[in-house]
Tab-separated table of C-alpha atoms in Angstrom:
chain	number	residue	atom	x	y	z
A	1	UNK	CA	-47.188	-8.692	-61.000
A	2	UNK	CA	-47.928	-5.736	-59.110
A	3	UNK	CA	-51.709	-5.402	-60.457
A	4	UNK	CA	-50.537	-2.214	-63.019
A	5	UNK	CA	-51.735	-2.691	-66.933
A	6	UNK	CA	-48.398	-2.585	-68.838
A	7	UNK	CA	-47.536	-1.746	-71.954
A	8	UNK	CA	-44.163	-3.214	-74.059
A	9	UNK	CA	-43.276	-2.320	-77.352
A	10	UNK	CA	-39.997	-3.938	-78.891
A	11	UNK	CA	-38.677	-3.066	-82.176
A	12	UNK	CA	-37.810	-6.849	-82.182
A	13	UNK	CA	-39.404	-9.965	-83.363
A	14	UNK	CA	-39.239	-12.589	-80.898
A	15	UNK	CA	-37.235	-15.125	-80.210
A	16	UNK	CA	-33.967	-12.977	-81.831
A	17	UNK	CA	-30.216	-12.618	-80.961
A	18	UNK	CA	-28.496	-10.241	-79.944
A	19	UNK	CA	-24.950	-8.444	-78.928
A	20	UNK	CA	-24.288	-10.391	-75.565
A	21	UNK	CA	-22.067	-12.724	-73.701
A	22	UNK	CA	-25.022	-14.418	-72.851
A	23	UNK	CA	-23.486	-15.221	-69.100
A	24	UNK	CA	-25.616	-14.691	-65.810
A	25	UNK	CA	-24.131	-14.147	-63.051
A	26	UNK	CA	-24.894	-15.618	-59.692
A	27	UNK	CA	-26.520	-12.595	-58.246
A	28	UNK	CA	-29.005	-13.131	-60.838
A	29	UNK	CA	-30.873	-16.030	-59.182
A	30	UNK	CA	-32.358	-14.031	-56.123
A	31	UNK	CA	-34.403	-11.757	-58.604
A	32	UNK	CA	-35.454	-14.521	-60.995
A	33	UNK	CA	-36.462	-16.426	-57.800
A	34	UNK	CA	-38.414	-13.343	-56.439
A	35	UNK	CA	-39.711	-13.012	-60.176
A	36	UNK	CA	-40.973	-17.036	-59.915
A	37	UNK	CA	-38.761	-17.959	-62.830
A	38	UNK	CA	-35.459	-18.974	-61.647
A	39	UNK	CA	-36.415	-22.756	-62.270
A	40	UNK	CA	-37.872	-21.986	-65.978
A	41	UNK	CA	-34.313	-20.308	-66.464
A	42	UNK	CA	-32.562	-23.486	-65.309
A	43	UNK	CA	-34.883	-25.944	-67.870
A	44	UNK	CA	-33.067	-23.827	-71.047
A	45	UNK	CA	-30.480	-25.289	-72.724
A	46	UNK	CA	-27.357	-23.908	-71.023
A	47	UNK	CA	-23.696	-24.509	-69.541
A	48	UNK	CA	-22.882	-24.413	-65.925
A	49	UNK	CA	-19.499	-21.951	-65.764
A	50	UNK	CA	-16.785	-23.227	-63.837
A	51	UNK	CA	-13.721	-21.152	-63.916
A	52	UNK	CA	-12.330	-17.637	-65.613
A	53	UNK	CA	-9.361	-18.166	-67.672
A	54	UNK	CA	-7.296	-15.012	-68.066
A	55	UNK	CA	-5.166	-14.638	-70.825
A	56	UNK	CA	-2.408	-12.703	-71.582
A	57	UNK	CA	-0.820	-11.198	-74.685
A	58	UNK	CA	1.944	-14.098	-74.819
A	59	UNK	CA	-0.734	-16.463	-73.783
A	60	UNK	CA	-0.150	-16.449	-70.345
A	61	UNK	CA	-3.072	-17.661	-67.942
A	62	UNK	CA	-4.414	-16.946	-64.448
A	63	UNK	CA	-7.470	-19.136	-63.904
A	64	UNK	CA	-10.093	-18.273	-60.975
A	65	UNK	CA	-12.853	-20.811	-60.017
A	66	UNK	CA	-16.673	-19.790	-59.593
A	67	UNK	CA	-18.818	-20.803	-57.664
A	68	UNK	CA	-20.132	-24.101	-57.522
A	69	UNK	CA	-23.365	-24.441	-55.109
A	70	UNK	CA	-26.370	-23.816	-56.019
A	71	UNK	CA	-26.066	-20.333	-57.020
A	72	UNK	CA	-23.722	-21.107	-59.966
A	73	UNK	CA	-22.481	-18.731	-63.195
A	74	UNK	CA	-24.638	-19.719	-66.590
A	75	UNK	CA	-24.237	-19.011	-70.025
A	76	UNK	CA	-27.595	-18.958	-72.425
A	77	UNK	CA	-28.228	-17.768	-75.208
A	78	UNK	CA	-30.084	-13.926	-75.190
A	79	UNK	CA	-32.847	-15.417	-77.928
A	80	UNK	CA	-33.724	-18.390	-75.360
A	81	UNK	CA	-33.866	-16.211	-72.741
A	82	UNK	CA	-35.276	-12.839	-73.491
A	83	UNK	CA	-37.757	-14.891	-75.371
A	84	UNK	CA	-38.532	-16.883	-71.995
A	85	UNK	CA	-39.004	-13.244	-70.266
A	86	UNK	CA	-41.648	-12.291	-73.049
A	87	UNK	CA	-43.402	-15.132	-72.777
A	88	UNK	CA	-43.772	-15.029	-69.026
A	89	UNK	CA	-45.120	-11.336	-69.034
A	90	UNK	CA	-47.437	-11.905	-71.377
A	91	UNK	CA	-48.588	-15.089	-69.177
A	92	UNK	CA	-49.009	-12.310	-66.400
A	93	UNK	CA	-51.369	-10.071	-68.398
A	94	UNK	CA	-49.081	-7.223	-70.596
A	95	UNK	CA	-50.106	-6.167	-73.346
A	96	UNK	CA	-47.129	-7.045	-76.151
A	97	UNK	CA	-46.415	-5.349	-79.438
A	98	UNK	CA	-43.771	-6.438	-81.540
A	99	UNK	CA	-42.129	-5.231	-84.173
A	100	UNK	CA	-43.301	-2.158	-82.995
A	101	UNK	CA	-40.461	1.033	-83.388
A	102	UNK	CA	-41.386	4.207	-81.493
A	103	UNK	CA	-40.459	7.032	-83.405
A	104	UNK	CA	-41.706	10.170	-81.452
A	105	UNK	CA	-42.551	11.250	-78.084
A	106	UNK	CA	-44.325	13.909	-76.335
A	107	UNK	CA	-45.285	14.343	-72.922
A	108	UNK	CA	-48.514	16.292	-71.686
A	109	UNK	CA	-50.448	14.829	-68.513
A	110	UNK	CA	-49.277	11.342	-70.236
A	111	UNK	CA	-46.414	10.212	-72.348
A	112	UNK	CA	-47.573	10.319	-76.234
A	113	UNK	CA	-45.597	7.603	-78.423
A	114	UNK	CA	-45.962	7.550	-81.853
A	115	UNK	CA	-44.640	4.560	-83.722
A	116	UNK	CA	-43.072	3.632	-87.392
A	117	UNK	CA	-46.880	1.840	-88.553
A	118	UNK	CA	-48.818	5.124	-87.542
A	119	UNK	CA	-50.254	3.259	-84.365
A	120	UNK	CA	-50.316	5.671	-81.166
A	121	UNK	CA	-49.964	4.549	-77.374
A	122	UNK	CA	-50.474	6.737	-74.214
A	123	UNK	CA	-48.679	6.138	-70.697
A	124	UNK	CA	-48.468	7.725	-67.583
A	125	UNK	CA	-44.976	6.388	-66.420
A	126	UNK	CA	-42.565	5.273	-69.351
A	127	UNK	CA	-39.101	3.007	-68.940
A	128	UNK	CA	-36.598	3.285	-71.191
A	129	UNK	CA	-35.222	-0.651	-71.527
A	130	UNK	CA	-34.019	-0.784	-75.019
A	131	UNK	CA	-30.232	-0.865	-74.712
A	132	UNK	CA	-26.903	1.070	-74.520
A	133	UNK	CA	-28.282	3.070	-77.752
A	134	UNK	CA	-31.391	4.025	-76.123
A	135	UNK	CA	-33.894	4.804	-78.740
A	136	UNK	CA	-36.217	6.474	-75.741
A	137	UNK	CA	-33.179	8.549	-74.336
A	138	UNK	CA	-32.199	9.535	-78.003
A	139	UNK	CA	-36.153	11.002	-78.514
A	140	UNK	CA	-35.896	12.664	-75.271
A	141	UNK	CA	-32.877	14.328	-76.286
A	142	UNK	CA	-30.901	12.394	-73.616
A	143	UNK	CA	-28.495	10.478	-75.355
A	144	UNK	CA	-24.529	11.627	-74.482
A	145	UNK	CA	-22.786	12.405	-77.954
A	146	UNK	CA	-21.601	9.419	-79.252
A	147	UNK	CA	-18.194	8.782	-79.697
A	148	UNK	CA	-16.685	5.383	-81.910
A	149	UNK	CA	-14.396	4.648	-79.548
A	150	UNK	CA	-14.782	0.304	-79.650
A	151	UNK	CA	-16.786	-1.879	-81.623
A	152	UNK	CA	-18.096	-5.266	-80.477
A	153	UNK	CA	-18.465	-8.132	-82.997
A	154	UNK	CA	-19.958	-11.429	-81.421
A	155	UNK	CA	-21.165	-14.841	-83.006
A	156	UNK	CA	-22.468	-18.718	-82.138
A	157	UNK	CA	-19.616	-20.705	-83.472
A	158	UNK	CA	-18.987	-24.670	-83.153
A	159	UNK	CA	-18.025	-25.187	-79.729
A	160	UNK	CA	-14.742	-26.771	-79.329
A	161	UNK	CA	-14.334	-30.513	-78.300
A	162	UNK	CA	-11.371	-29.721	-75.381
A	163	UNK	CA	-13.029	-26.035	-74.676
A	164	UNK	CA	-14.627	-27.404	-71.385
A	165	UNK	CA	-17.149	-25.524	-68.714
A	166	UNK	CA	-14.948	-22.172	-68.336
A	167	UNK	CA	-14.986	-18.292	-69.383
A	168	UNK	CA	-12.049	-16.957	-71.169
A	169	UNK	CA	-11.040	-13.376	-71.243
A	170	UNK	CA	-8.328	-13.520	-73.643
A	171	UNK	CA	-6.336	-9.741	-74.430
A	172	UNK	CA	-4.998	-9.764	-77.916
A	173	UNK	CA	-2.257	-7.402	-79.515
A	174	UNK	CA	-5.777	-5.454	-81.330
A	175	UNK	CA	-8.291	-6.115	-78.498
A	176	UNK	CA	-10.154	-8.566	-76.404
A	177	UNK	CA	-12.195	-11.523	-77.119
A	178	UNK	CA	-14.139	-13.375	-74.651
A	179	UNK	CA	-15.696	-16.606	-74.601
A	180	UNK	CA	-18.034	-18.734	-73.048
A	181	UNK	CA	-19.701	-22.247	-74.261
A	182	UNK	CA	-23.701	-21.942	-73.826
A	183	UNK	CA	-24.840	-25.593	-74.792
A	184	UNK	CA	-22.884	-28.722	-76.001
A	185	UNK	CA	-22.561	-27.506	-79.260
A	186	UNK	CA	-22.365	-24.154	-79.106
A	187	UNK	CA	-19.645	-21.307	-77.922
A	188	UNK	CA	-20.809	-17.624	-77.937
A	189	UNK	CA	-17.435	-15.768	-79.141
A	190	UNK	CA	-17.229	-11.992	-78.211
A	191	UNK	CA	-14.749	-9.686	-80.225
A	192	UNK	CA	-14.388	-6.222	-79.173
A	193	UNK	CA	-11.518	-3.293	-80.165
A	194	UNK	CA	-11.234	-0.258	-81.722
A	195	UNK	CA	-12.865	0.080	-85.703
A	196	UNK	CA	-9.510	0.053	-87.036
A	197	UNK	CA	-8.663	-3.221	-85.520
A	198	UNK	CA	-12.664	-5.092	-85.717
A	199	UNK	CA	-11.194	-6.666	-89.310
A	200	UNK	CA	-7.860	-7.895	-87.646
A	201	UNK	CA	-9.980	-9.287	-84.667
A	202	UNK	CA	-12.330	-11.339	-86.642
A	203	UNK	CA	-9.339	-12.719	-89.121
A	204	UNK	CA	-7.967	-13.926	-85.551
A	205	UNK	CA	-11.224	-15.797	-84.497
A	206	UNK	CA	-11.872	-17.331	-88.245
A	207	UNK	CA	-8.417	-19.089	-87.285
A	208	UNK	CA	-8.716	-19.714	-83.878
A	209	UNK	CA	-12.355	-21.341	-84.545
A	210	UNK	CA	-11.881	-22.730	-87.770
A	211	UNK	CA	-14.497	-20.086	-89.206
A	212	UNK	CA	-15.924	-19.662	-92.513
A	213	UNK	CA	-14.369	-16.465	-94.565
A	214	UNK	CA	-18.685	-15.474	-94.422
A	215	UNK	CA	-19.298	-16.134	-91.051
A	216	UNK	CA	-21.720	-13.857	-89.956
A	217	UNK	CA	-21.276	-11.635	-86.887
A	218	UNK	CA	-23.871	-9.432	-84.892
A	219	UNK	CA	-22.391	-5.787	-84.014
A	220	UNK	CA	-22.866	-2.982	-81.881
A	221	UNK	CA	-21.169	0.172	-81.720
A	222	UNK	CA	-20.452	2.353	-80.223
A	223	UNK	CA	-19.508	1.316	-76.564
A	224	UNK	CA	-19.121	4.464	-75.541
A	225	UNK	CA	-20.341	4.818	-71.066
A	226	UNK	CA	-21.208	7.991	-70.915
A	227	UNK	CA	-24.093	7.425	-68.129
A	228	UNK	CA	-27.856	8.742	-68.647
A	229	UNK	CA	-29.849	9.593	-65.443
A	230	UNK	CA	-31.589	6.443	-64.047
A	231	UNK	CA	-34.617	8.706	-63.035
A	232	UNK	CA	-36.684	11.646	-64.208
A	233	UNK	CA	-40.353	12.418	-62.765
A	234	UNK	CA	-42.266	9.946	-65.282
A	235	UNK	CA	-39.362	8.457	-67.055
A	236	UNK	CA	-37.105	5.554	-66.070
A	237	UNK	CA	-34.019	4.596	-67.798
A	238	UNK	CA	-33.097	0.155	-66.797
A	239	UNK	CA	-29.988	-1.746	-67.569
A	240	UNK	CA	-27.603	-1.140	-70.226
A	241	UNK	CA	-30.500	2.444	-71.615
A	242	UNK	CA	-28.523	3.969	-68.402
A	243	UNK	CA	-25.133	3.179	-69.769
A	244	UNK	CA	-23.363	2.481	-66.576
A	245	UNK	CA	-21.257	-0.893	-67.065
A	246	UNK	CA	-18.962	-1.664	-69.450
A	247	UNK	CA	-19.909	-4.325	-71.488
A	248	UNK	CA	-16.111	-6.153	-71.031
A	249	UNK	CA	-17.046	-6.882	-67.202
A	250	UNK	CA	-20.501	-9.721	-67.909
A	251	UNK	CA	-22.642	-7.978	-65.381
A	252	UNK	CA	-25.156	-6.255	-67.846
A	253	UNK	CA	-28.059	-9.190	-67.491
A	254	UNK	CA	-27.420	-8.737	-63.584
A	255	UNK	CA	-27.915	-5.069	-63.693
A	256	UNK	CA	-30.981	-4.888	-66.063
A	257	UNK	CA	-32.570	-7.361	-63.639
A	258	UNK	CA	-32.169	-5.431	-60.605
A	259	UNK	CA	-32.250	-1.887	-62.175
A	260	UNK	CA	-35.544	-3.094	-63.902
A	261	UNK	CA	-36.847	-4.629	-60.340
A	262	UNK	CA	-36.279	-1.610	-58.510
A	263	UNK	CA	-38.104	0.775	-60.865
A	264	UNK	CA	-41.087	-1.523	-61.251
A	265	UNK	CA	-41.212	-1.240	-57.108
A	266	UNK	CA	-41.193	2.723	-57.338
A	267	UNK	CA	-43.273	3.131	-60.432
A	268	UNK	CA	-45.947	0.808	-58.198
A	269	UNK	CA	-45.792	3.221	-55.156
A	270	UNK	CA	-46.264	6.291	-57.872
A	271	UNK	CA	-49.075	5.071	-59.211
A	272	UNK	CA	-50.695	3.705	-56.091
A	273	UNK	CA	-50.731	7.215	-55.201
A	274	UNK	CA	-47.648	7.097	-52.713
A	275	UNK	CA	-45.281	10.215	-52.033
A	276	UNK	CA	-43.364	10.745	-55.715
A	277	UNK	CA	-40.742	12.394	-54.553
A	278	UNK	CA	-39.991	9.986	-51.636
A	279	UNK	CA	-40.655	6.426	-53.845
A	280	UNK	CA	-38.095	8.300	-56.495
A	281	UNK	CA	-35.442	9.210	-53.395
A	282	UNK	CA	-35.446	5.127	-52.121
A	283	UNK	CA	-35.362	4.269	-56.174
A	284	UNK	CA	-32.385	6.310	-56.254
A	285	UNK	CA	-30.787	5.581	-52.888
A	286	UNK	CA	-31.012	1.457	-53.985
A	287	UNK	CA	-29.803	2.251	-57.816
A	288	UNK	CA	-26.593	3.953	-56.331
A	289	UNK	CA	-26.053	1.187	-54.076
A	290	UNK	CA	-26.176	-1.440	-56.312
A	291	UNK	CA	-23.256	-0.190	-57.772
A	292	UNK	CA	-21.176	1.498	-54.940
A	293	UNK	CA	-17.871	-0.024	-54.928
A	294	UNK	CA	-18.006	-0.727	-57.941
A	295	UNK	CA	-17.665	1.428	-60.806
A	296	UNK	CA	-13.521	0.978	-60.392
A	297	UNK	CA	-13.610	-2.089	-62.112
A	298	UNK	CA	-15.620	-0.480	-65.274
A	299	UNK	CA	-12.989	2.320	-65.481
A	300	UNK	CA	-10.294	-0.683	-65.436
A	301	UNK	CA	-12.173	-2.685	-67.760
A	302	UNK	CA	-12.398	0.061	-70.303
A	303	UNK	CA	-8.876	0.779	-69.664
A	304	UNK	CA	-8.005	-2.606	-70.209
A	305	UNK	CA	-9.561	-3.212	-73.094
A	306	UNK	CA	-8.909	0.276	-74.923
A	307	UNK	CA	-4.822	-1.086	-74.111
A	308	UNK	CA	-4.771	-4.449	-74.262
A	309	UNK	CA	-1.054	-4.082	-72.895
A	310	UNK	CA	-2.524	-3.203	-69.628
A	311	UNK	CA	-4.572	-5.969	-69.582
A	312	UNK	CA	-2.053	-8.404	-69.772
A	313	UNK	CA	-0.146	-6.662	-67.656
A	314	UNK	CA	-2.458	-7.517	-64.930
A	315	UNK	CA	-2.503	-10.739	-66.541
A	316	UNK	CA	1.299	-11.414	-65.843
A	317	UNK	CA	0.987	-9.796	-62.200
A	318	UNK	CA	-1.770	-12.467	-61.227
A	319	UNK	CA	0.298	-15.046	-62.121
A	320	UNK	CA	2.818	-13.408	-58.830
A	321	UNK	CA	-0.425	-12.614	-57.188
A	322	UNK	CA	-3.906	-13.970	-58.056
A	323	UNK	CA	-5.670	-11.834	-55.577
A	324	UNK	CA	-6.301	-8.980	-57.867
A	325	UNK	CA	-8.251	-11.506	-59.912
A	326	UNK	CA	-9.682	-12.911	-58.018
A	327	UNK	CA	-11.410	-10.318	-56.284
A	328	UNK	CA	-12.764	-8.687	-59.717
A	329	UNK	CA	-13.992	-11.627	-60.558
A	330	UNK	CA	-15.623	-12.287	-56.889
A	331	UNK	CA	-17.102	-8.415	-57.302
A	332	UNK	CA	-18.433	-9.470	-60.939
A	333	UNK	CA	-20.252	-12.999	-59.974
A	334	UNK	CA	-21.431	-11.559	-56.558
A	335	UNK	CA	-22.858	-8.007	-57.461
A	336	UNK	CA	-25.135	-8.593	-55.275
């Protein structure tokens, strides 16, 4: 949009799934509306969110209501709208390649990228946006070690007939599972624990959902957060290739949004021949804001999730006092 020729190269076939609870949050809409798309977003198939159902151990609940103006909590699904993202860039002029895996990378006076078909791109300003496992990061010898620590199984699964418009957050004695409906017929079921506990988790949602022995489940692992600098002189690291969130709290579409938004604006200054140093100091200055006061509820998130115990501990002290609840889930929906 800003006039720059741009290149994208996904490893990916489009449309595709992916590892996701597939929510946005309402801080989303201001950068889809800036980005003209906010509308085509709202034409997918998708659910309007209404509440957060926490759930304890025991089965205990705290529910907390979203918002319900304009700026409302969706759920769609990752292949409807990554796809929908694609499409529109390519509308705008960038030049695509698909199925396309980079496989080395050099830098000189541009970045060199060498790819699994023998095909070879050049770039003067690369962004690494290819997910908590960053294939860019791990070529640039950037990548934290990575540690097992929790797996995360999720599925589409029949959507069930009483499940109505909420998001549940349910601890279990092995884990966490989350879930959120994102059409009429459709519930996107998350599953996440430790890889001694993955096999226990997904016996669980074969009998809570009425699943098929073979039902087949996308993974990622690992989930470590280990953190990768945002910003190098030519390089750029966006949503979940920094590693900042935890994937438990729903704010990764939010964050690759913004964190992608802000280092299209500096990457524009840079190449329109603006200071470097000072369009990477206001980069930085905004990235660090968008998550000040914030990064306590990853390290509770992990917590909780690592000891599911815990979670339901604040589970049970919600029910005496919702306010704790309530304002995680205010800082999740309103990250902006």
């Amino acid at each position: 949009m800003a006039g720059l020729q741009s290149l994208v190269l996904d490893r990916e076939k489009f449309p595709r799934e992916k590892v996701c609870g597939d929510c946005l949050n309402p801080s989303c809409w201001p950068v889809l509306e800036r980005l003209e798309l906010a509308e085509r977003v709202r034409d997918l198939p998708h659910s309007k969110l209404c509440s957060v159902e926490f759930t304890a151990i025991d089965g205990r609940e705290v529910i907390v209501e979203l918002p319900s103006d304009t700026d409302y909590e969706i759920s769609v699904k990752r292949s409807l709208f990554d796809d929908l993202l694609l499409r529109c860039a390519r509308e705008i002029g960038a030049d695509i390649h698909e199925q396309t895996t980079a496989t080395g990378l050099s830098r000189n006076d541009h970045w060199n990228i060498e790819t699994a078909s023998g095909e070879f791109f050049q770039a003067r300003i690369l962004v690494g946006a290819d997910g908590r496992n960053s294939t860019v990061a791990r070529l640039c010898n950037l990548l934290p070690p990575l540690e097992r620590e929790r797996v995360a199984l999720q599925a589409h699964v029949p959507r069930p007939r009483d499940f109505g418009d909420r998001v549940v957050l349910q601890f279990l004695p092995e884990g966490y599972s989350g879930q959120a409906p994102v059409n009429e017929t459709q519930l996107n079921v998350c599953l996440v624990g430790t890889p001694p506990t993955v096999s226990t988790l997904r016996k669980w949602a074969e009998r809570q959902f009425d699943l098929p022995a073979n039902q087949a489940w996308r993974t990622i692992t690992p989930l470590t957060r280990s953190p990768v600098l945002a910003a190098h002189e030519n390089l750029f690291f966006i949503g979940d290739a920094a590693r900042v969130v935890e994937p438990f709290t729903g704010e990764g579409i939010y964050y690759a949004l913004r964190s992608g938004e802000l280092a299209a604006n500096a990457i524009a200054k840079i190449l329109r021949g603006e200071n470097r140093n000072s369009a990477l100091l206001e980069f930085g200055r905004a990235y660090a804001q968008m998550y000040r006061g914030r990064l306590w509820i990853n390290r509770l998130a992990r917590a909780a999730v690592l000891r599911p115990q815990l979670g339901s501990f604040f589970v049970h002290t919600a029910r005496i006092n919702p306010s704790i609840l309530k304002l995680l889930t205010a800082k999740i929906v309103l990250a902006g």
